[in-house]
């Protein structure tokens, strides 16, 4: 499982937050876990609905933004994916998977230069990620830049 998802759905460490705030935070986490379980089980429409509910209550929820963007991207709504994942990245620029997924959406929408930048950022954040490495090199080859692709694949 992706590291950021493990952190999201893993054990809940003591936060030092007041009990009322901690309880609300736990409820939000439960809603996100429920939506993600729907997503993983293939109940995409239900998951989308839950992610939207989360975003109505908490518009800056990075996890819901990303996961709803991932669904949008994989269902061919690339511009919507770019918008949603872009908001997630604006809130947290340090998650390689966010950059990889927006790179895929940018590539699908025809923005190859933006896709190349996004894949490169994903690889910068997670140098051992073979998917980002492969996607970056393949994109560079498709763009006619064999020298950059050779450098990427080394």
mmCIF file of C-alpha atoms in Angstrom:
data_model
loop_
_atom_site.group_PDB
_atom_site.id
_atom_site.type_symbol
_atom_site.label_atom_id
_atom_site.label_comp_id
_atom_site.label_asym_id
_atom_site.label_seq_id
_atom_site.Cartn_x
_atom_site.Cartn_y
_atom_site.Cartn_z
ATOM 1 C CA UNK A 1 0.000 0.000 0.000
ATOM 2 C CA UNK A 2 1.218 3.530 -0.699
ATOM 3 C CA UNK A 3 3.055 5.101 2.256
ATOM 4 C CA UNK A 4 0.676 8.050 2.567
ATOM 5 C CA UNK A 5 -2.304 5.682 2.586
ATOM 6 C CA UNK A 6 -0.661 3.625 5.332
ATOM 7 C CA UNK A 7 -0.276 6.810 7.338
ATOM 8 C CA UNK A 8 -3.891 7.757 6.663
ATOM 9 C CA UNK A 9 -5.356 4.359 7.496
ATOM 10 C CA UNK A 10 -2.767 3.039 9.930
ATOM 11 C CA UNK A 11 -2.773 3.155 13.704
ATOM 12 C CA UNK A 12 -3.784 6.444 15.220
ATOM 13 C CA UNK A 13 -0.970 7.859 17.343
ATOM 14 C CA UNK A 14 -1.638 10.147 20.263
ATOM 15 C CA UNK A 15 -2.022 13.617 18.806
ATOM 16 C CA UNK A 16 -2.123 15.876 21.836
ATOM 17 C CA UNK A 17 -5.330 17.379 20.442
ATOM 18 C CA UNK A 18 -8.183 18.162 22.807
ATOM 19 C CA UNK A 19 -10.685 15.252 23.115
ATOM 20 C CA UNK A 20 -13.528 17.027 21.242
ATOM 21 C CA UNK A 21 -11.190 17.932 18.381
ATOM 22 C CA UNK A 22 -9.701 14.445 18.418
ATOM 23 C CA UNK A 23 -13.159 12.843 18.232
ATOM 24 C CA UNK A 24 -14.099 15.009 15.237
ATOM 25 C CA UNK A 25 -10.806 14.182 13.579
ATOM 26 C CA UNK A 26 -11.443 10.473 14.184
ATOM 27 C CA UNK A 27 -14.920 10.768 12.614
ATOM 28 C CA UNK A 28 -13.414 12.438 9.547
ATOM 29 C CA UNK A 29 -10.820 9.671 9.324
ATOM 30 C CA UNK A 30 -13.556 7.048 9.625
ATOM 31 C CA UNK A 31 -15.499 8.656 6.765
ATOM 32 C CA UNK A 32 -12.381 8.704 4.613
ATOM 33 C CA UNK A 33 -11.597 5.064 5.427
ATOM 34 C CA UNK A 34 -15.184 4.116 4.567
ATOM 35 C CA UNK A 35 -14.990 5.938 1.237
ATOM 36 C CA UNK A 36 -11.640 4.327 0.465
ATOM 37 C CA UNK A 37 -13.022 0.862 1.269
ATOM 38 C CA UNK A 38 -15.829 1.495 -1.238
ATOM 39 C CA UNK A 39 -13.247 2.678 -3.769
ATOM 40 C CA UNK A 40 -11.090 -0.426 -3.269
ATOM 41 C CA UNK A 41 -14.076 -2.760 -3.550
ATOM 42 C CA UNK A 42 -15.003 -1.320 -6.947
ATOM 43 C CA UNK A 43 -18.050 0.622 -5.761
ATOM 44 C CA UNK A 44 -16.727 3.707 -7.520
ATOM 45 C CA UNK A 45 -19.976 5.709 -7.702
ATOM 46 C CA UNK A 46 -20.540 5.208 -3.969
ATOM 47 C CA UNK A 47 -16.933 6.140 -3.223
ATOM 48 C CA UNK A 48 -17.225 9.280 -5.353
ATOM 49 C CA UNK A 49 -20.352 10.262 -3.463
ATOM 50 C CA UNK A 50 -18.592 9.774 -0.109
ATOM 51 C CA UNK A 51 -15.532 11.749 -1.209
ATOM 52 C CA UNK A 52 -17.822 14.585 -2.308
ATOM 53 C CA UNK A 53 -19.584 14.490 1.086
ATOM 54 C CA UNK A 54 -16.207 14.701 2.802
ATOM 55 C CA UNK A 55 -15.228 17.675 0.641
ATOM 56 C CA UNK A 56 -18.497 19.484 1.375
ATOM 57 C CA UNK A 57 -17.748 19.193 5.082
ATOM 58 C CA UNK A 58 -14.002 19.712 4.720
ATOM 59 C CA UNK A 59 -13.110 21.347 1.368
ATOM 60 C CA UNK A 60 -9.370 21.051 1.924
ATOM 61 C CA UNK A 61 -9.290 17.341 2.739
ATOM 62 C CA UNK A 62 -6.176 16.345 0.791
ATOM 63 C CA UNK A 63 -6.969 12.638 0.790
ATOM 64 C CA UNK A 64 -10.490 13.105 -0.560
ATOM 65 C CA UNK A 65 -9.216 15.581 -3.168
ATOM 66 C CA UNK A 66 -6.589 13.154 -4.387
ATOM 67 C CA UNK A 67 -8.761 10.034 -4.334
ATOM 68 C CA UNK A 68 -11.655 11.773 -6.110
ATOM 69 C CA UNK A 69 -9.120 13.073 -8.634
ATOM 70 C CA UNK A 70 -7.759 9.572 -9.134
ATOM 71 C CA UNK A 71 -11.275 8.320 -9.896
ATOM 72 C CA UNK A 72 -11.830 11.213 -12.305
ATOM 73 C CA UNK A 73 -8.563 10.468 -14.092
ATOM 74 C CA UNK A 74 -9.227 6.766 -14.449
ATOM 75 C CA UNK A 75 -12.715 7.426 -15.774
ATOM 76 C CA UNK A 76 -11.467 9.786 -18.489
ATOM 77 C CA UNK A 77 -12.294 13.106 -16.805
ATOM 78 C CA UNK A 78 -8.722 14.318 -17.005
ATOM 79 C CA UNK A 79 -9.351 18.056 -16.622
ATOM 80 C CA UNK A 80 -11.358 17.423 -13.441
ATOM 81 C CA UNK A 81 -8.581 15.143 -12.194
ATOM 82 C CA UNK A 82 -6.000 17.862 -12.816
ATOM 83 C CA UNK A 83 -8.116 20.351 -10.872
ATOM 84 C CA UNK A 84 -8.671 18.063 -7.873
ATOM 85 C CA UNK A 85 -5.178 16.608 -7.661
ATOM 86 C CA UNK A 86 -3.729 20.078 -8.198
ATOM 87 C CA UNK A 87 -5.546 21.211 -5.057
ATOM 88 C CA UNK A 88 -4.159 18.220 -3.153
ATOM 89 C CA UNK A 89 -0.644 19.088 -4.325
ATOM 90 C CA UNK A 90 -1.121 22.734 -3.358
ATOM 91 C CA UNK A 91 -1.918 21.554 0.164
ATOM 92 C CA UNK A 92 0.794 18.875 0.322
ATOM 93 C CA UNK A 93 3.554 18.951 -2.267
ATOM 94 C CA UNK A 94 5.500 16.066 -0.732
ATOM 95 C CA UNK A 95 3.460 13.035 -1.860
ATOM 96 C CA UNK A 96 5.007 11.361 -4.899
ATOM 97 C CA UNK A 97 1.775 9.565 -5.846
ATOM 98 C CA UNK A 98 -0.047 12.901 -6.179
ATOM 99 C CA UNK A 99 2.546 14.074 -8.707
ATOM 100 C CA UNK A 100 2.486 10.788 -10.580
ATOM 101 C CA UNK A 101 -1.303 10.771 -10.913
ATOM 102 C CA UNK A 102 -1.490 14.389 -12.070
ATOM 103 C CA UNK A 103 1.282 13.542 -14.549
ATOM 104 C CA UNK A 104 -0.882 10.762 -15.957
ATOM 105 C CA UNK A 105 -3.849 13.136 -16.237
ATOM 106 C CA UNK A 106 -1.723 15.818 -17.895
ATOM 107 C CA UNK A 107 -0.341 13.269 -20.367
ATOM 108 C CA UNK A 108 -3.855 12.045 -21.183
ATOM 109 C CA UNK A 109 -5.043 15.621 -21.704
ATOM 110 C CA UNK A 110 -2.163 16.331 -24.101
ATOM 111 C CA UNK A 111 0.001 18.473 -21.814
ATOM 112 C CA UNK A 112 3.204 16.482 -22.273
ATOM 113 C CA UNK A 113 5.524 19.132 -20.851
ATOM 114 C CA UNK A 114 3.430 19.358 -17.672
ATOM 115 C CA UNK A 115 3.301 15.574 -17.467
ATOM 116 C CA UNK A 116 7.082 15.367 -17.776
ATOM 117 C CA UNK A 117 7.508 17.872 -14.930
ATOM 118 C CA UNK A 118 5.041 15.968 -12.752
ATOM 119 C CA UNK A 119 6.631 12.573 -13.355
ATOM 120 C CA UNK A 120 10.064 14.092 -12.662
ATOM 121 C CA UNK A 121 8.794 15.556 -9.369
ATOM 122 C CA UNK A 122 7.282 12.189 -8.411
ATOM 123 C CA UNK A 123 10.622 10.539 -9.112
ATOM 124 C CA UNK A 124 12.448 13.220 -7.136
ATOM 125 C CA UNK A 125 10.229 12.462 -4.128
ATOM 126 C CA UNK A 126 10.387 8.676 -4.555
ATOM 127 C CA UNK A 127 13.581 7.797 -6.457
ATOM 128 C CA UNK A 128 12.898 4.050 -6.290
ATOM 129 C CA UNK A 129 9.402 4.268 -7.806
ATOM 130 C CA UNK A 130 9.637 2.185 -10.961
ATOM 131 C CA UNK A 131 6.261 3.337 -12.276
ATOM 132 C CA UNK A 132 7.284 7.009 -12.219
ATOM 133 C CA UNK A 133 10.667 6.130 -13.713
ATOM 134 C CA UNK A 134 9.089 4.130 -16.522
ATOM 135 C CA UNK A 135 6.380 6.700 -17.234
ATOM 136 C CA UNK A 136 8.894 9.561 -17.312
ATOM 137 C CA UNK A 137 11.293 7.738 -19.639
ATOM 138 C CA UNK A 138 8.521 6.506 -21.927
ATOM 139 C CA UNK A 139 7.079 10.015 -22.136
ATOM 140 C CA UNK A 140 10.472 11.487 -22.953
ATOM 141 C CA UNK A 141 10.874 8.925 -25.753
ATOM 142 C CA UNK A 142 7.381 9.755 -27.072
ATOM 143 C CA UNK A 143 8.351 13.440 -27.048
ATOM 144 C CA UNK A 144 11.393 12.613 -29.181
ATOM 145 C CA UNK A 145 13.900 13.258 -26.437
ATOM 146 C CA UNK A 146 15.915 10.040 -26.445
ATOM 147 C CA UNK A 147 18.834 11.667 -24.631
ATOM 148 C CA UNK A 148 16.641 12.649 -21.663
ATOM 149 C CA UNK A 149 15.044 9.189 -21.658
ATOM 150 C CA UNK A 150 18.466 7.552 -21.643
ATOM 151 C CA UNK A 151 19.444 9.718 -18.665
ATOM 152 C CA UNK A 152 16.193 8.818 -16.881
ATOM 153 C CA UNK A 153 16.649 5.100 -17.404
ATOM 154 C CA UNK A 154 20.247 5.074 -16.118
#
